[in-house]
């Protein structure tokens, strides 16, 4: 973040495991998609971190699903503005039955939701997987030292660097 007063060294950068914990533990997530006319659209969603991606679901008729069908680029953030995690990636609508069942199990475990597989009938609700390209995180209390960007390229360990 040149010119923003952020350290450019690596002292104080956040650890991947801590950031991953925030992604897993957040109760709600803000999802930002792009409308066909270019305006942003933000909505809260429940989500789970599963197999290296964020997963969530919504009605196939919802604005967010219609936006993603036209443009899969999206941003998801955790709900904590003091220690946020921001994930930029591309969404895909999942149709594989085994993957949908795994998402349903993870959702029921996390939210104690009691949902059954009928809830995720693809003609009614879309199951979405957002594969991250970049994840940015910081801590408000250590604003100058903590901004950390992780670049993911399919490897098990993301590349880490200062700033945004």
Short mmCIF file of C-alpha atoms in Angstrom, two decimals:
data_model
loop_
_atom_site.label_atom_id
_atom_site.label_comp_id
_atom_site.label_asym_id
_atom_site.label_seq_id
_atom_site.Cartn_x
_atom_site.Cartn_y
_atom_site.Cartn_z
CA UNK A 1 0.00 0.00 0.00
CA UNK A 2 2.57 2.58 -1.12
CA UNK A 3 2.00 6.05 0.26
CA UNK A 4 -0.50 4.83 2.83
CA UNK A 5 1.91 4.60 5.75
CA UNK A 6 2.12 0.81 5.66
CA UNK A 7 5.42 -0.94 6.42
CA UNK A 8 6.89 -2.62 3.38
CA UNK A 9 8.95 -5.11 5.37
CA UNK A 10 7.90 -8.57 6.40
CA UNK A 11 7.93 -7.99 10.17
CA UNK A 12 4.42 -8.26 11.54
CA UNK A 13 2.86 -9.98 8.54
CA UNK A 14 -0.02 -12.28 9.39
CA UNK A 15 0.40 -16.04 9.39
CA UNK A 16 -1.61 -18.04 6.85
CA UNK A 17 -3.00 -20.40 9.52
CA UNK A 18 -4.41 -17.46 11.51
CA UNK A 19 -6.01 -15.95 8.41
CA UNK A 20 -7.42 -19.33 7.43
CA UNK A 21 -8.89 -19.65 10.94
CA UNK A 22 -10.68 -16.32 10.48
CA UNK A 23 -12.10 -17.53 7.16
CA UNK A 24 -13.32 -20.75 8.75
CA UNK A 25 -14.73 -19.15 11.91
CA UNK A 26 -16.60 -16.12 10.60
CA UNK A 27 -20.35 -16.57 11.01
CA UNK A 28 -21.43 -14.26 8.20
CA UNK A 29 -19.61 -13.12 5.10
CA UNK A 30 -20.17 -10.13 2.85
CA UNK A 31 -20.36 -11.12 -0.79
CA UNK A 32 -19.84 -8.48 -3.47
CA UNK A 33 -20.77 -9.26 -7.07
CA UNK A 34 -21.03 -7.05 -10.14
CA UNK A 35 -24.37 -6.22 -11.75
CA UNK A 36 -24.59 -6.33 -15.56
CA UNK A 37 -24.49 -2.50 -15.63
CA UNK A 38 -21.22 -2.51 -13.62
CA UNK A 39 -22.64 -1.45 -10.24
CA UNK A 40 -21.54 -3.47 -7.19
CA UNK A 41 -24.03 -5.60 -5.30
CA UNK A 42 -23.27 -6.55 -1.66
CA UNK A 43 -25.18 -9.11 0.41
CA UNK A 44 -24.45 -11.13 3.56
CA UNK A 45 -24.27 -14.91 3.22
CA UNK A 46 -23.46 -17.92 5.35
CA UNK A 47 -20.38 -19.72 4.12
CA UNK A 48 -17.92 -22.52 4.77
CA UNK A 49 -14.25 -22.93 3.88
CA UNK A 50 -14.05 -26.32 2.19
CA UNK A 51 -11.34 -27.85 -0.01
CA UNK A 52 -9.41 -24.59 -0.39
CA UNK A 53 -12.37 -22.39 -1.33
CA UNK A 54 -15.35 -20.53 0.13
CA UNK A 55 -18.72 -22.19 -0.45
CA UNK A 56 -22.23 -20.78 -0.04
CA UNK A 57 -25.68 -21.14 -1.60
CA UNK A 58 -28.55 -18.98 -2.74
CA UNK A 59 -31.73 -19.07 -4.75
CA UNK A 60 -31.10 -19.46 -8.48
CA UNK A 61 -33.32 -16.40 -8.97
CA UNK A 62 -31.33 -14.17 -6.58
CA UNK A 63 -29.52 -11.09 -7.87
CA UNK A 64 -26.16 -12.48 -6.71
CA UNK A 65 -26.55 -15.70 -8.70
CA UNK A 66 -27.73 -13.82 -11.78
CA UNK A 67 -24.74 -11.49 -11.44
CA UNK A 68 -22.30 -14.40 -11.13
CA UNK A 69 -23.74 -16.16 -14.16
CA UNK A 70 -22.84 -13.05 -16.18
CA UNK A 71 -19.52 -12.31 -14.42
CA UNK A 72 -17.97 -14.82 -11.98
CA UNK A 73 -15.60 -12.24 -10.42
CA UNK A 74 -16.50 -11.57 -6.79
CA UNK A 75 -15.18 -10.56 -3.40
CA UNK A 76 -16.03 -12.12 -0.05
CA UNK A 77 -15.12 -10.66 3.34
CA UNK A 78 -15.43 -11.86 6.90
CA UNK A 79 -17.78 -9.91 9.14
CA UNK A 80 -15.14 -8.51 11.49
CA UNK A 81 -14.07 -5.06 10.32
CA UNK A 82 -11.31 -4.89 12.95
CA UNK A 83 -9.59 -8.05 11.75
CA UNK A 84 -10.94 -8.52 8.23
CA UNK A 85 -10.11 -11.12 5.65
CA UNK A 86 -10.93 -10.18 2.06
CA UNK A 87 -10.99 -12.88 -0.60
CA UNK A 88 -10.99 -12.03 -4.31
CA UNK A 89 -11.80 -14.84 -6.66
CA UNK A 90 -13.98 -16.39 -9.28
CA UNK A 91 -17.24 -18.16 -8.50
CA UNK A 92 -18.44 -21.36 -10.06
CA UNK A 93 -21.85 -22.94 -9.65
CA UNK A 94 -21.34 -26.51 -8.50
CA UNK A 95 -23.52 -29.30 -9.89
CA UNK A 96 -21.62 -32.38 -8.70
CA UNK A 97 -23.85 -34.24 -6.23
CA UNK A 98 -21.01 -35.46 -3.99
CA UNK A 99 -19.55 -31.95 -3.72
CA UNK A 100 -22.99 -30.50 -2.91
CA UNK A 101 -23.49 -33.12 -0.19
CA UNK A 102 -20.07 -32.30 1.32
CA UNK A 103 -21.00 -28.60 1.35
CA UNK A 104 -24.36 -29.41 2.97
CA UNK A 105 -22.67 -31.48 5.70
CA UNK A 106 -20.14 -28.72 6.39
CA UNK A 107 -22.92 -26.11 6.53
CA UNK A 108 -25.03 -28.18 8.91
CA UNK A 109 -22.02 -28.79 11.14
CA UNK A 110 -21.00 -25.13 11.26
CA UNK A 111 -24.46 -23.56 11.60
CA UNK A 112 -26.41 -26.41 13.22
CA UNK A 113 -28.84 -25.77 10.37
CA UNK A 114 -30.51 -29.16 9.90
CA UNK A 115 -30.78 -28.65 6.14
CA UNK A 116 -31.50 -31.63 3.92
CA UNK A 117 -30.31 -32.28 0.39
CA UNK A 118 -33.65 -31.06 -1.00
CA UNK A 119 -32.69 -27.55 0.09
CA UNK A 120 -29.85 -27.61 -2.42
CA UNK A 121 -31.89 -28.86 -5.38
CA UNK A 122 -30.01 -27.20 -8.29
CA UNK A 123 -33.23 -26.01 -9.94
CA UNK A 124 -34.08 -24.05 -6.77
CA UNK A 125 -30.80 -23.15 -5.03
CA UNK A 126 -27.33 -22.80 -6.49
CA UNK A 127 -24.31 -24.10 -4.60
CA UNK A 128 -21.37 -21.80 -5.23
CA UNK A 129 -17.63 -22.35 -4.83
CA UNK A 130 -15.38 -19.28 -4.82
CA UNK A 131 -11.78 -20.17 -5.61
CA UNK A 132 -9.50 -17.46 -4.19
CA UNK A 133 -6.91 -15.70 -6.33
CA UNK A 134 -5.85 -13.31 -3.58
CA UNK A 135 -6.61 -13.01 0.10
CA UNK A 136 -5.88 -9.80 1.98
CA UNK A 137 -5.98 -9.55 5.77
CA UNK A 138 -5.03 -7.08 8.48
CA UNK A 139 -5.46 -6.26 12.14
CA UNK A 140 -6.74 -2.82 13.09
CA UNK A 141 -4.62 -2.79 16.27
CA UNK A 142 -1.47 -3.34 14.17
CA UNK A 143 -2.60 -1.43 11.07
CA UNK A 144 0.85 -0.28 9.99
CA UNK A 145 2.58 -3.70 10.27
CA UNK A 146 -0.13 -6.28 9.63
CA UNK A 147 -1.57 -5.79 6.10
CA UNK A 148 -0.74 -9.04 4.33
CA UNK A 149 -1.65 -10.26 0.87
CA UNK A 150 -1.64 -13.94 0.01
CA UNK A 151 -1.56 -14.92 -3.66
CA UNK A 152 -2.93 -18.36 -4.40
CA UNK A 153 -1.97 -20.21 -7.53
CA UNK A 154 -3.05 -23.73 -6.72
CA UNK A 155 -0.10 -24.50 -4.46
CA UNK A 156 -0.59 -25.73 -0.92
CA UNK A 157 1.27 -22.73 0.54
CA UNK A 158 0.21 -19.30 -0.69
CA UNK A 159 2.76 -16.62 -1.54
CA UNK A 160 2.81 -13.91 1.16
CA UNK A 161 3.80 -10.28 0.78
CA UNK A 162 3.21 -6.98 2.56
CA UNK A 163 0.42 -4.56 1.77
CA UNK A 164 -2.41 -4.55 -0.65
#
